[in-house]
């Protein structure tokens, strides 16, 4: 047993070591212009590895401009995790599709990464000679109204700058602006001279059709004085020269919504749009009264999540619906913003059998192919079974009546009629006897009195406890002359209060339920319509008994 335990521990140790020894590669961007550098990051969590990756496979297609190592120790829930990162600056030697090969570190290798290197646009001669200049460009010259246009600002500097640089905020009237990701920094060779590049990207959504002008952007920074100080011990640092450069204004043509787009549908100009559906739990074995959570997700490339409309609600006969708050999120990619919207709702079947859910259809305009499209989810059918815990027991004689012979059924009906007649006579005799009895204190009841049940319901409502209120409400309803559903059908405040209570029981908002509306609705029911304690709160018999 001891050798077996040691063997298992050795296998676990080897598995942990194998999991720890890995080399993960990533780049700051996968698309760049010719002459620009890209940062390759190699990360390892092998604490026993003290070497460095072999960079020889990079030499055929890349020029290694620099390498730096970063060691980091993080603690999460008392667990220490050490990582080592190698940040390598690479300059591609060729244009087109370039692959960063797998790199070796000890016994492990990193995964290859493919880059897209495109031919860079030529700068004018004046900008090429300037130590600092700014370039602004749009990914397209015309877009539809409320569609996405990507503005890229690049600040080039062939000299060192102090960290006091600033850029005017991008403000465009009649347009909504979203910054795409964080500011990027890299290097680019222009005419054989190395330039540092500061890149910022914005998603612009014009709100009106016509001509839209992207205003000039002003960049200011202080140049580092490259002249050496003659006497560093006696001279103070010399202040550098303040540089201000600006980009040229850009004109963007904004097209109106196409006339072929349906006028009664929300305007959705996107590069792509996808719909998806998920259930929790899966509705394969659903019974009456079960709670199902349906999630509908819309993903649109080129639109922000705030532009996505609500998806159609599951308003179907036989299903009680309790919607939840939508979940909105945005994701920045190389091609702009990707908006996500998730609509969740709790569905409770109220009857058995087949319940048809209609198809979900969203109309949108494909800005990449410039035509109308539909994205849809197919219709589906929920097969709902009876819930044994919710079935009301029926008298045994009624069930056997349909399966026995006519003679036996007739005999049972005669016996039932005789028993009913006897009990009726007995009850009438007891009532007649009690009619002439003197007024005495009320006998102890077999169950709680109506006053006690009503007090329990009041306390549960005031405590804002939906589960306790539901139990107290069921006990109170059993003492009433009619069912709770019949009372709710005749009293609108009670029906609304019951909907609020059911919503709290079948959704995640139960902790915020307030029972004041339900208690007010119970008190509003006329006294003649509900059972109450005939002796009142004092517990004394009536003064003049009949």
Coordinates of C-alpha atoms in Angstrom, one line a residue:
X1 CA 0.0 0.0 0.0
X2 CA 2.9 2.4 0.8
X3 CA 4.6 1.7 -2.6
X4 CA 1.3 2.3 -4.4
X5 CA 0.8 5.6 -2.6
X6 CA 4.3 6.7 -3.5
X7 CA 3.7 5.7 -7.1
X8 CA 0.5 7.8 -7.2
X9 CA 2.3 10.8 -5.7
X10 CA 5.1 10.5 -8.2
X11 CA 2.6 10.5 -11.1
X12 CA 0.8 13.6 -9.6
X13 CA 4.1 15.4 -9.3
X14 CA 5.0 14.6 -12.9
X15 CA 1.6 15.8 -14.0
X16 CA 2.0 19.1 -12.1
X17 CA 5.5 19.5 -13.6
X18 CA 4.2 18.8 -17.1
X19 CA 1.4 21.3 -16.6
X20 CA 3.8 24.0 -15.3
X21 CA 6.3 23.6 -18.2
X22 CA 4.6 25.6 -21.0
X23 CA 5.6 28.5 -23.3
X24 CA 2.8 30.8 -24.4
X25 CA 3.4 33.2 -27.3
X26 CA 1.4 36.4 -28.1
X27 CA 1.7 39.6 -30.1
X28 CA 0.5 43.1 -29.4
X29 CA -1.2 43.2 -32.9
X30 CA -1.5 40.8 -35.8
X31 CA -1.8 43.4 -38.6
X32 CA 0.9 46.0 -39.3
X33 CA 2.4 48.1 -42.0
X34 CA 5.7 47.4 -43.6
X35 CA 8.6 49.0 -41.7
X36 CA 6.7 48.7 -38.4
X37 CA 7.9 46.6 -35.4
X38 CA 5.8 44.2 -33.5
X39 CA 6.2 43.0 -29.9
X40 CA 6.3 39.2 -29.3
X41 CA 5.7 38.1 -25.7
X42 CA 6.8 34.6 -24.6
X43 CA 5.5 33.6 -21.1
X44 CA 6.6 30.6 -19.1
X45 CA 5.6 29.5 -15.6
X46 CA 8.4 27.0 -15.2
X47 CA 10.2 28.2 -12.1
X48 CA 13.0 25.7 -12.7
X49 CA 13.9 27.2 -16.1
X50 CA 16.8 29.7 -16.0
X51 CA 17.7 29.9 -19.7
X52 CA 16.2 32.0 -22.4
X53 CA 14.4 31.1 -25.6
X54 CA 16.3 30.3 -28.8
X55 CA 15.7 33.2 -31.2
X56 CA 17.6 31.7 -34.1
X57 CA 14.4 30.6 -36.0
X58 CA 13.4 34.2 -36.2
X59 CA 16.4 35.4 -38.3
X60 CA 15.2 34.4 -41.8
X61 CA 12.0 36.6 -41.7
X62 CA 12.5 39.0 -38.8
X63 CA 15.1 41.4 -37.5
X64 CA 15.4 41.2 -33.7
X65 CA 15.5 44.8 -32.5
X66 CA 15.5 44.2 -28.8
X67 CA 14.8 41.7 -26.0
X68 CA 14.0 42.3 -22.3
X69 CA 13.0 39.9 -19.5
X70 CA 10.4 40.5 -16.9
X71 CA 9.9 38.3 -13.8
X72 CA 6.7 38.5 -11.9
X73 CA 5.3 36.8 -8.7
X74 CA 1.6 36.9 -8.1
X75 CA -0.4 35.6 -5.1
X76 CA -4.0 34.4 -5.5
X77 CA -5.9 32.8 -2.6
X78 CA -2.7 32.0 -0.8
X79 CA -1.2 30.4 -3.9
X80 CA 2.0 31.9 -5.3
X81 CA 2.5 31.8 -9.0
X82 CA 5.8 32.9 -10.6
X83 CA 6.0 33.8 -14.3
X84 CA 8.8 34.9 -16.6
X85 CA 8.2 37.0 -19.7
X86 CA 10.5 37.7 -22.6
X87 CA 9.4 40.7 -24.7
X88 CA 11.0 40.7 -28.1
X89 CA 10.8 43.6 -30.6
X90 CA 10.6 42.2 -34.2
X91 CA 10.8 44.0 -37.6
X92 CA 9.4 41.9 -40.4
X93 CA 11.7 41.7 -43.5
X94 CA 8.9 40.9 -46.0
X95 CA 5.3 41.9 -46.7
X96 CA 2.3 39.7 -46.9
X97 CA 1.5 36.8 -44.6
X98 CA 4.5 36.2 -42.3
X99 CA 4.6 33.5 -39.6
X100 CA 6.5 33.7 -36.3
X101 CA 7.8 30.2 -36.0
X102 CA 7.8 28.0 -32.8
X103 CA 10.5 28.9 -30.4
X104 CA 12.3 26.5 -28.1
X105 CA 12.7 26.9 -24.3
X106 CA 14.2 23.8 -22.7
X107 CA 11.8 20.9 -23.5
X108 CA 8.8 23.0 -24.6
X109 CA 7.9 25.0 -27.7
X110 CA 5.6 28.0 -28.3
X111 CA 2.8 28.0 -30.8
X112 CA 3.4 29.7 -34.2
X113 CA 1.6 33.1 -34.9
X114 CA 0.7 34.5 -38.3
X115 CA 1.1 38.2 -39.0
X116 CA -0.3 40.3 -41.9
X117 CA 2.2 42.9 -43.1
X118 CA 0.8 45.4 -45.6
X119 CA 2.5 47.9 -47.7
X120 CA 2.6 51.3 -45.8
X121 CA 1.3 54.5 -47.3
X122 CA 4.0 57.0 -48.3
X123 CA 4.3 60.1 -46.3
X124 CA 4.9 63.5 -47.9
X125 CA 8.5 64.8 -48.0
X126 CA 7.9 67.5 -45.4
X127 CA 6.6 65.0 -42.9
X128 CA 9.5 62.6 -43.6
X129 CA 12.0 65.3 -42.7
X130 CA 10.2 66.5 -39.6
X131 CA 11.4 65.1 -36.2
X132 CA 7.7 64.8 -35.1
X133 CA 4.7 64.5 -37.3
X134 CA 1.1 63.1 -37.0
X135 CA -0.9 61.1 -39.5
X136 CA -4.7 60.5 -39.4
X137 CA -6.5 58.1 -41.7
X138 CA -10.0 56.5 -42.0
X139 CA -10.6 52.9 -43.0
X140 CA -13.2 54.1 -45.5
X141 CA -14.3 57.3 -47.2
X142 CA -18.0 56.8 -46.9
X143 CA -20.3 55.0 -44.4
X144 CA -24.0 54.7 -43.7
X145 CA -25.5 56.8 -41.0
X146 CA -24.9 55.2 -37.5
X147 CA -22.5 52.8 -39.1
X148 CA -18.9 52.4 -37.9
X149 CA -15.9 54.3 -39.4
X150 CA -12.4 53.6 -37.8
X151 CA -10.1 56.6 -37.4
X152 CA -6.4 55.8 -36.8
X153 CA -4.1 58.5 -35.4
X154 CA -0.3 57.8 -35.6
X155 CA 2.3 60.1 -34.1
X156 CA 5.8 59.6 -35.4
X157 CA 8.9 60.9 -33.7
X158 CA 12.6 60.4 -34.7
X159 CA 13.8 62.1 -31.5
X160 CA 13.3 61.4 -27.8
X161 CA 10.3 63.0 -26.1
X162 CA 9.6 63.9 -22.5
X163 CA 6.5 62.2 -20.9
X164 CA 4.6 65.5 -20.9
X165 CA 3.1 64.8 -24.4
X166 CA -0.6 65.6 -24.9
X167 CA -3.2 65.2 -27.6
X168 CA -6.4 67.2 -28.0
X169 CA -9.6 65.2 -27.2
X170 CA -11.4 63.9 -30.2
X171 CA -14.7 65.7 -30.4
X172 CA -17.0 65.5 -33.5
X173 CA -20.4 67.2 -33.5
X174 CA -23.3 64.9 -34.5
X175 CA -21.2 61.7 -34.0
X176 CA -20.6 59.2 -31.2
X177 CA -17.0 58.2 -30.5
X178 CA -15.7 55.0 -28.9
X179 CA -11.9 54.5 -28.3
X180 CA -10.7 51.1 -29.5
X181 CA -8.4 49.5 -27.0
X182 CA -5.4 51.1 -25.3
X183 CA -2.7 53.3 -26.9
X184 CA -0.1 51.3 -28.8
X185 CA 3.6 52.1 -29.1
X186 CA 6.1 50.6 -31.6
X187 CA 8.8 51.5 -34.0
X188 CA 8.9 52.0 -37.8
X189 CA 11.7 52.7 -40.2
X190 CA 11.2 55.6 -42.6
X191 CA 13.9 56.3 -45.2
X192 CA 16.3 54.3 -43.1
X193 CA 15.6 56.3 -40.0
X194 CA 14.0 54.7 -36.9
X195 CA 10.8 56.4 -35.7
X196 CA 8.9 55.7 -32.5
X197 CA 5.1 55.5 -33.2
X198 CA 2.2 56.3 -30.8
X199 CA -1.0 54.8 -32.3
X200 CA -4.6 55.5 -31.2
X201 CA -7.8 54.1 -32.8
X202 CA -11.4 55.3 -32.6
X203 CA -14.7 54.0 -33.8
X204 CA -16.9 56.9 -35.1
X205 CA -20.6 56.6 -35.5
X206 CA -22.2 59.5 -37.5
X207 CA -25.7 60.3 -36.4
X208 CA -26.7 62.4 -39.4
X209 CA -26.3 61.8 -43.2
X210 CA -24.3 64.2 -45.3
X211 CA -20.7 65.4 -45.1
X212 CA -18.9 64.9 -41.8
X213 CA -15.5 66.6 -41.1
X214 CA -13.0 64.9 -38.8
X215 CA -11.3 68.0 -37.2
X216 CA -7.5 68.3 -37.1
X217 CA -5.8 66.8 -34.0
X218 CA -3.1 68.8 -32.2
X219 CA -0.2 66.9 -30.5
X220 CA 2.3 68.7 -28.3
X221 CA 5.5 67.4 -26.6
X222 CA 8.8 68.5 -25.3
X223 CA 11.9 67.3 -27.2
X224 CA 14.8 65.9 -25.1
X225 CA 17.9 68.1 -25.6
X226 CA 20.5 65.8 -27.2
X227 CA 23.4 68.2 -26.5
X228 CA 25.7 66.9 -23.7
X229 CA 26.1 69.1 -20.6
X230 CA 29.7 70.5 -20.2
X231 CA 29.7 70.5 -16.4
X232 CA 27.0 68.3 -15.0
X233 CA 28.0 69.2 -11.4
X234 CA 27.3 72.9 -11.9
X235 CA 24.7 73.1 -14.7
X236 CA 21.0 72.5 -14.3
X237 CA 19.3 70.3 -16.9
X238 CA 18.5 72.2 -20.1
X239 CA 14.9 72.5 -21.1
X240 CA 14.1 71.0 -24.4
X241 CA 12.1 72.5 -27.3
X242 CA 8.3 72.4 -27.2
X243 CA 6.9 70.9 -30.4
X244 CA 3.3 71.2 -31.7
X245 CA 2.1 69.3 -34.7
X246 CA -1.4 68.8 -36.1
X247 CA -3.1 66.4 -38.5
X248 CA -5.0 67.4 -41.6
X249 CA -8.9 67.5 -41.4
X250 CA -10.6 64.5 -43.0
X251 CA -13.9 64.5 -44.9
X252 CA -16.3 61.6 -44.4
X253 CA -19.3 61.0 -46.6
X254 CA -22.3 59.7 -44.6
X255 CA -25.0 57.9 -46.6
X256 CA -28.7 57.9 -45.5
X257 CA -30.5 54.7 -44.7
X258 CA -31.5 52.7 -47.9
X259 CA -35.1 53.1 -49.0
X260 CA -35.3 49.3 -49.3
X261 CA -34.8 48.9 -45.5
X262 CA -38.1 48.1 -43.7
X263 CA -39.4 51.3 -42.1
X264 CA -40.8 49.5 -39.0
X265 CA -37.6 47.8 -38.1
X266 CA -34.6 49.1 -36.1
X267 CA -31.8 50.3 -38.3
X268 CA -28.8 48.0 -37.8
X269 CA -25.9 48.7 -40.1
X270 CA -23.2 46.0 -39.3
X271 CA -20.4 44.1 -40.9
X272 CA -21.9 40.8 -39.5
X273 CA -24.6 39.8 -37.0
X274 CA -25.1 36.5 -35.3
X275 CA -27.9 35.1 -33.0
X276 CA -27.5 32.3 -30.5
X277 CA -29.8 30.7 -27.9
X278 CA -29.1 28.8 -24.7
X279 CA -31.2 27.2 -22.0
X280 CA -30.7 26.4 -18.3
X281 CA -31.6 23.7 -17.7
X282 CA -32.2 22.1 -21.2
X283 CA -35.9 21.9 -21.9
X284 CA -35.8 18.2 -22.8
X285 CA -37.7 16.9 -19.7
X286 CA -39.9 19.8 -18.7
X287 CA -42.9 19.5 -16.3
X288 CA -45.6 21.9 -15.4
X289 CA -44.3 24.5 -12.9
X290 CA -40.6 24.0 -13.7
X291 CA -38.5 27.2 -14.1
X292 CA -36.5 27.5 -17.4
X293 CA -34.0 30.3 -18.1
X294 CA -33.8 31.2 -21.8
X295 CA -30.9 33.4 -23.0
X296 CA -30.9 35.0 -26.4
X297 CA -27.6 36.6 -27.5
X298 CA -27.0 39.0 -30.4
X299 CA -23.4 39.7 -31.6
X300 CA -22.9 42.5 -34.1
X301 CA -19.5 43.4 -35.6
X302 CA -19.3 47.2 -36.3
X303 CA -22.0 48.2 -33.7
X304 CA -21.8 49.1 -30.0
X305 CA -23.9 47.1 -27.6
X306 CA -26.0 50.3 -26.8
X307 CA -27.2 50.2 -30.5
X308 CA -28.6 46.7 -30.3
X309 CA -32.4 46.5 -29.8
X310 CA -34.1 44.1 -27.4
X311 CA -34.8 40.7 -28.8
X312 CA -38.4 39.5 -29.2
X313 CA -40.0 38.4 -25.9
X314 CA -41.2 34.8 -25.5
X315 CA -44.9 35.8 -25.2
X316 CA -46.6 32.5 -25.7
X317 CA -49.9 31.2 -24.3
X318 CA -49.2 28.6 -21.6
X319 CA -45.9 30.1 -20.4
X320 CA -45.5 32.7 -17.6
X321 CA -42.6 35.0 -18.5
X322 CA -40.3 36.9 -16.0
X323 CA -37.7 38.9 -17.9
X324 CA -34.3 39.8 -16.4
X325 CA -32.1 42.9 -17.0
X326 CA -30.1 42.7 -20.4
X327 CA -26.3 42.1 -20.3
X328 CA -24.4 44.5 -22.6
X329 CA -20.7 44.3 -23.4
X330 CA -18.3 45.6 -26.1
X331 CA -15.1 44.0 -27.5
X332 CA -12.3 45.8 -29.4
X333 CA -10.8 44.0 -32.4
X334 CA -8.6 44.8 -35.4
X335 CA -11.7 45.6 -37.4
X336 CA -13.4 47.7 -34.8
X337 CA -16.0 47.3 -32.1
X338 CA -18.1 44.1 -31.6
X339 CA -21.2 44.6 -29.5
X340 CA -22.9 41.9 -27.5
X341 CA -26.4 41.9 -26.0
X342 CA -27.9 39.0 -24.0
X343 CA -31.6 39.0 -23.0
X344 CA -32.5 36.5 -20.3
X345 CA -36.0 35.5 -19.2
X346 CA -37.4 32.9 -16.8
X347 CA -40.2 30.8 -18.4
X348 CA -42.6 28.7 -16.3
X349 CA -45.0 26.3 -18.1
X350 CA -48.5 26.5 -16.8
X351 CA -50.0 23.6 -18.7
X352 CA -48.9 20.2 -20.2
X353 CA -48.6 19.3 -23.8
X354 CA -46.8 20.9 -26.8
X355 CA -46.0 24.7 -26.5
X356 CA -44.9 26.3 -29.7
X357 CA -42.1 28.9 -29.5
X358 CA -42.0 31.2 -32.6
X359 CA -38.9 31.8 -34.6
X360 CA -36.7 34.8 -33.7
X361 CA -35.9 37.0 -36.7
X362 CA -33.6 40.1 -36.8
X363 CA -33.4 42.4 -39.9
X364 CA -30.1 44.2 -40.5
X365 CA -28.0 45.8 -43.2
X366 CA -24.7 44.2 -44.3
X367 CA -22.3 47.1 -44.7
X368 CA -19.6 44.8 -46.1
X369 CA -21.6 43.4 -49.0
X370 CA -24.1 46.4 -49.0
X371 CA -27.5 44.5 -48.9
X372 CA -30.3 43.6 -46.6
X373 CA -30.0 40.4 -44.5
X374 CA -31.9 38.4 -42.0
X375 CA -30.5 36.5 -39.0
X376 CA -32.9 34.1 -37.3
X377 CA -33.3 31.3 -34.8
X378 CA -35.7 28.5 -35.8
X379 CA -39.0 27.9 -34.1
X380 CA -39.1 25.1 -31.5
X381 CA -41.6 23.0 -29.6
X382 CA -41.5 22.4 -25.8
X383 CA -43.0 19.1 -24.7
X384 CA -44.3 19.7 -21.2
X385 CA -45.3 16.8 -19.0
X386 CA -47.7 16.7 -16.1
X387 CA -46.1 17.3 -12.7
X388 CA -47.2 14.6 -10.2
X389 CA -46.7 16.9 -7.3
X390 CA -49.2 19.4 -8.7
X391 CA -51.9 16.9 -9.6
X392 CA -55.1 17.2 -7.4
X393 CA -56.3 13.8 -6.1
X394 CA -59.7 12.8 -7.3
X395 CA -62.2 10.5 -5.5
X396 CA -61.5 6.9 -6.1
X397 CA -65.1 6.1 -6.9
X398 CA -65.0 8.6 -9.8
X399 CA -61.9 7.0 -11.3
X400 CA -63.3 3.4 -11.0
X401 CA -66.6 4.4 -12.5
X402 CA -65.1 4.7 -16.0
X403 CA -63.5 1.3 -15.9
X404 CA -66.2 -0.9 -14.2
X405 CA -69.4 -2.5 -15.5
X406 CA -72.7 -0.6 -15.6
X407 CA -74.2 -2.7 -12.8
X408 CA -71.3 -2.1 -10.4
X409 CA -71.3 1.6 -11.2
X410 CA -75.0 1.9 -10.5
X411 CA -74.6 0.1 -7.2
X412 CA -71.8 2.5 -6.1
X413 CA -73.9 5.5 -7.0
X414 CA -76.8 4.2 -4.9
X415 CA -74.5 3.7 -2.0
X416 CA -73.0 7.1 -2.3
X417 CA -76.5 8.7 -2.5
X418 CA -77.5 6.8 0.7
X419 CA -74.4 7.9 2.6
X420 CA -75.0 11.5 1.4
X421 CA -78.6 11.5 2.6
X422 CA -77.6 10.1 6.0
X423 CA -74.9 12.6 6.5
X424 CA -77.3 15.4 5.4
X425 CA -79.9 14.4 8.0
X426 CA -77.3 14.0 10.7
X427 CA -75.9 17.5 10.0
X428 CA -79.4 19.0 10.0
X429 CA -80.1 17.4 13.3
X430 CA -76.9 18.7 14.9
X431 CA -77.7 22.1 13.6
X432 CA -81.2 22.1 15.0
X433 CA -79.9 21.0 18.4
X434 CA -77.2 23.6 18.4
X435 CA -79.8 26.2 17.5
X436 CA -81.5 25.9 20.9
X437 CA -78.3 25.6 22.9
X438 CA -77.3 28.6 25.1
X439 CA -74.3 30.8 24.0
X440 CA -71.1 29.1 25.2
X441 CA -67.4 29.7 24.5
X442 CA -66.3 28.5 21.1
X443 CA -64.8 25.0 21.0
X444 CA -61.2 24.5 20.2
X445 CA -60.7 24.2 16.4
X446 CA -58.9 21.4 14.7
X447 CA -56.7 23.8 12.9
X448 CA -55.6 27.4 13.1
X449 CA -58.4 29.9 13.2
X450 CA -59.0 32.3 10.3
X451 CA -57.7 35.2 12.5
X452 CA -54.5 33.3 13.2
X453 CA -54.0 32.5 9.5
X454 CA -54.6 36.1 8.5
X455 CA -52.1 37.3 11.1
X456 CA -49.5 34.9 9.8
X457 CA -50.1 36.3 6.3
X458 CA -49.8 39.8 7.5
X459 CA -46.5 39.1 9.3
X460 CA -45.0 37.4 6.2
X461 CA -45.9 40.3 4.0
X462 CA -44.5 42.9 6.4
X463 CA -41.3 40.8 6.6
X464 CA -41.0 40.9 2.7
X465 CA -40.3 37.2 2.7
X466 CA -41.8 35.7 -0.6
X467 CA -41.5 32.1 0.4
X468 CA -43.1 32.5 3.8
X469 CA -45.8 34.7 2.2
X470 CA -46.6 32.0 -0.4
X471 CA -47.1 29.4 2.4
X472 CA -49.2 31.7 4.5
X473 CA -51.2 32.7 1.4
X474 CA -52.0 29.1 0.5
X475 CA -53.2 28.4 4.1
X476 CA -55.4 31.5 4.0
X477 CA -56.8 30.6 0.6
X478 CA -57.8 27.1 1.8
X479 CA -60.2 28.7 4.3
X480 CA -61.9 30.9 1.7
X481 CA -65.2 30.1 0.0
X482 CA -63.6 30.2 -3.5
X483 CA -60.2 29.5 -5.0
X484 CA -57.3 32.0 -5.1
X485 CA -57.5 32.1 -8.9
X486 CA -61.2 33.0 -8.8
X487 CA -60.6 35.9 -6.3
X488 CA -57.6 37.1 -8.5
X489 CA -59.8 37.1 -11.6
X490 CA -62.4 39.4 -9.8
X491 CA -60.0 41.7 -8.0
X492 CA -57.4 43.3 -10.2
X493 CA -55.1 44.5 -7.3
X494 CA -54.9 40.9 -6.0
X495 CA -54.0 39.6 -9.5
X496 CA -51.2 42.2 -9.9
X497 CA -49.8 41.5 -6.4
X498 CA -49.8 37.7 -7.1
X499 CA -47.9 38.3 -10.4
X500 CA -45.2 40.3 -8.4
X501 CA -45.0 37.5 -5.8
X502 CA -44.6 34.8 -8.5
X503 CA -41.9 36.9 -10.3
X504 CA -40.0 37.1 -7.0
X505 CA -40.2 33.3 -6.5
X506 CA -39.1 32.4 -10.1
X507 CA -36.3 34.9 -10.7
X508 CA -33.2 36.3 -9.0
X509 CA -34.9 39.4 -7.7
X510 CA -36.7 37.7 -4.8
X511 CA -34.6 39.6 -2.2
X512 CA -36.0 42.9 -3.4
X513 CA -39.7 41.9 -3.2
X514 CA -42.0 44.1 -1.1
X515 CA -45.1 42.5 0.4
X516 CA -47.0 45.7 1.1
X517 CA -49.0 45.6 -2.2
X518 CA -50.1 42.0 -1.5
X519 CA -51.3 42.8 2.1
X520 CA -53.1 45.9 0.8
X521 CA -54.9 43.8 -1.8
X522 CA -55.9 41.2 0.8
X523 CA -57.4 43.9 3.0
X524 CA -59.2 45.4 0.0
X525 CA -61.3 42.3 -0.6
X526 CA -64.8 42.9 0.8
X527 CA -65.5 41.1 4.1
X528 CA -68.5 39.3 2.7
X529 CA -66.2 37.8 0.1
X530 CA -63.8 36.1 2.5
X531 CA -63.9 34.1 5.7
X532 CA -63.2 35.9 9.0
X533 CA -63.3 35.0 12.6
X534 CA -67.0 35.3 13.7
X535 CA -66.1 36.1 17.3
X536 CA -63.8 39.0 16.4
X537 CA -60.5 39.9 18.0
X538 CA -61.8 39.7 21.6
X539 CA -62.5 36.0 21.4
X540 CA -66.0 36.6 23.2
X541 CA -69.2 35.0 21.9
X542 CA -71.8 37.3 20.3
X543 CA -74.1 39.2 22.7
X544 CA -77.3 38.1 21.0
X545 CA -76.9 34.6 19.6
X546 CA -79.5 33.5 17.1

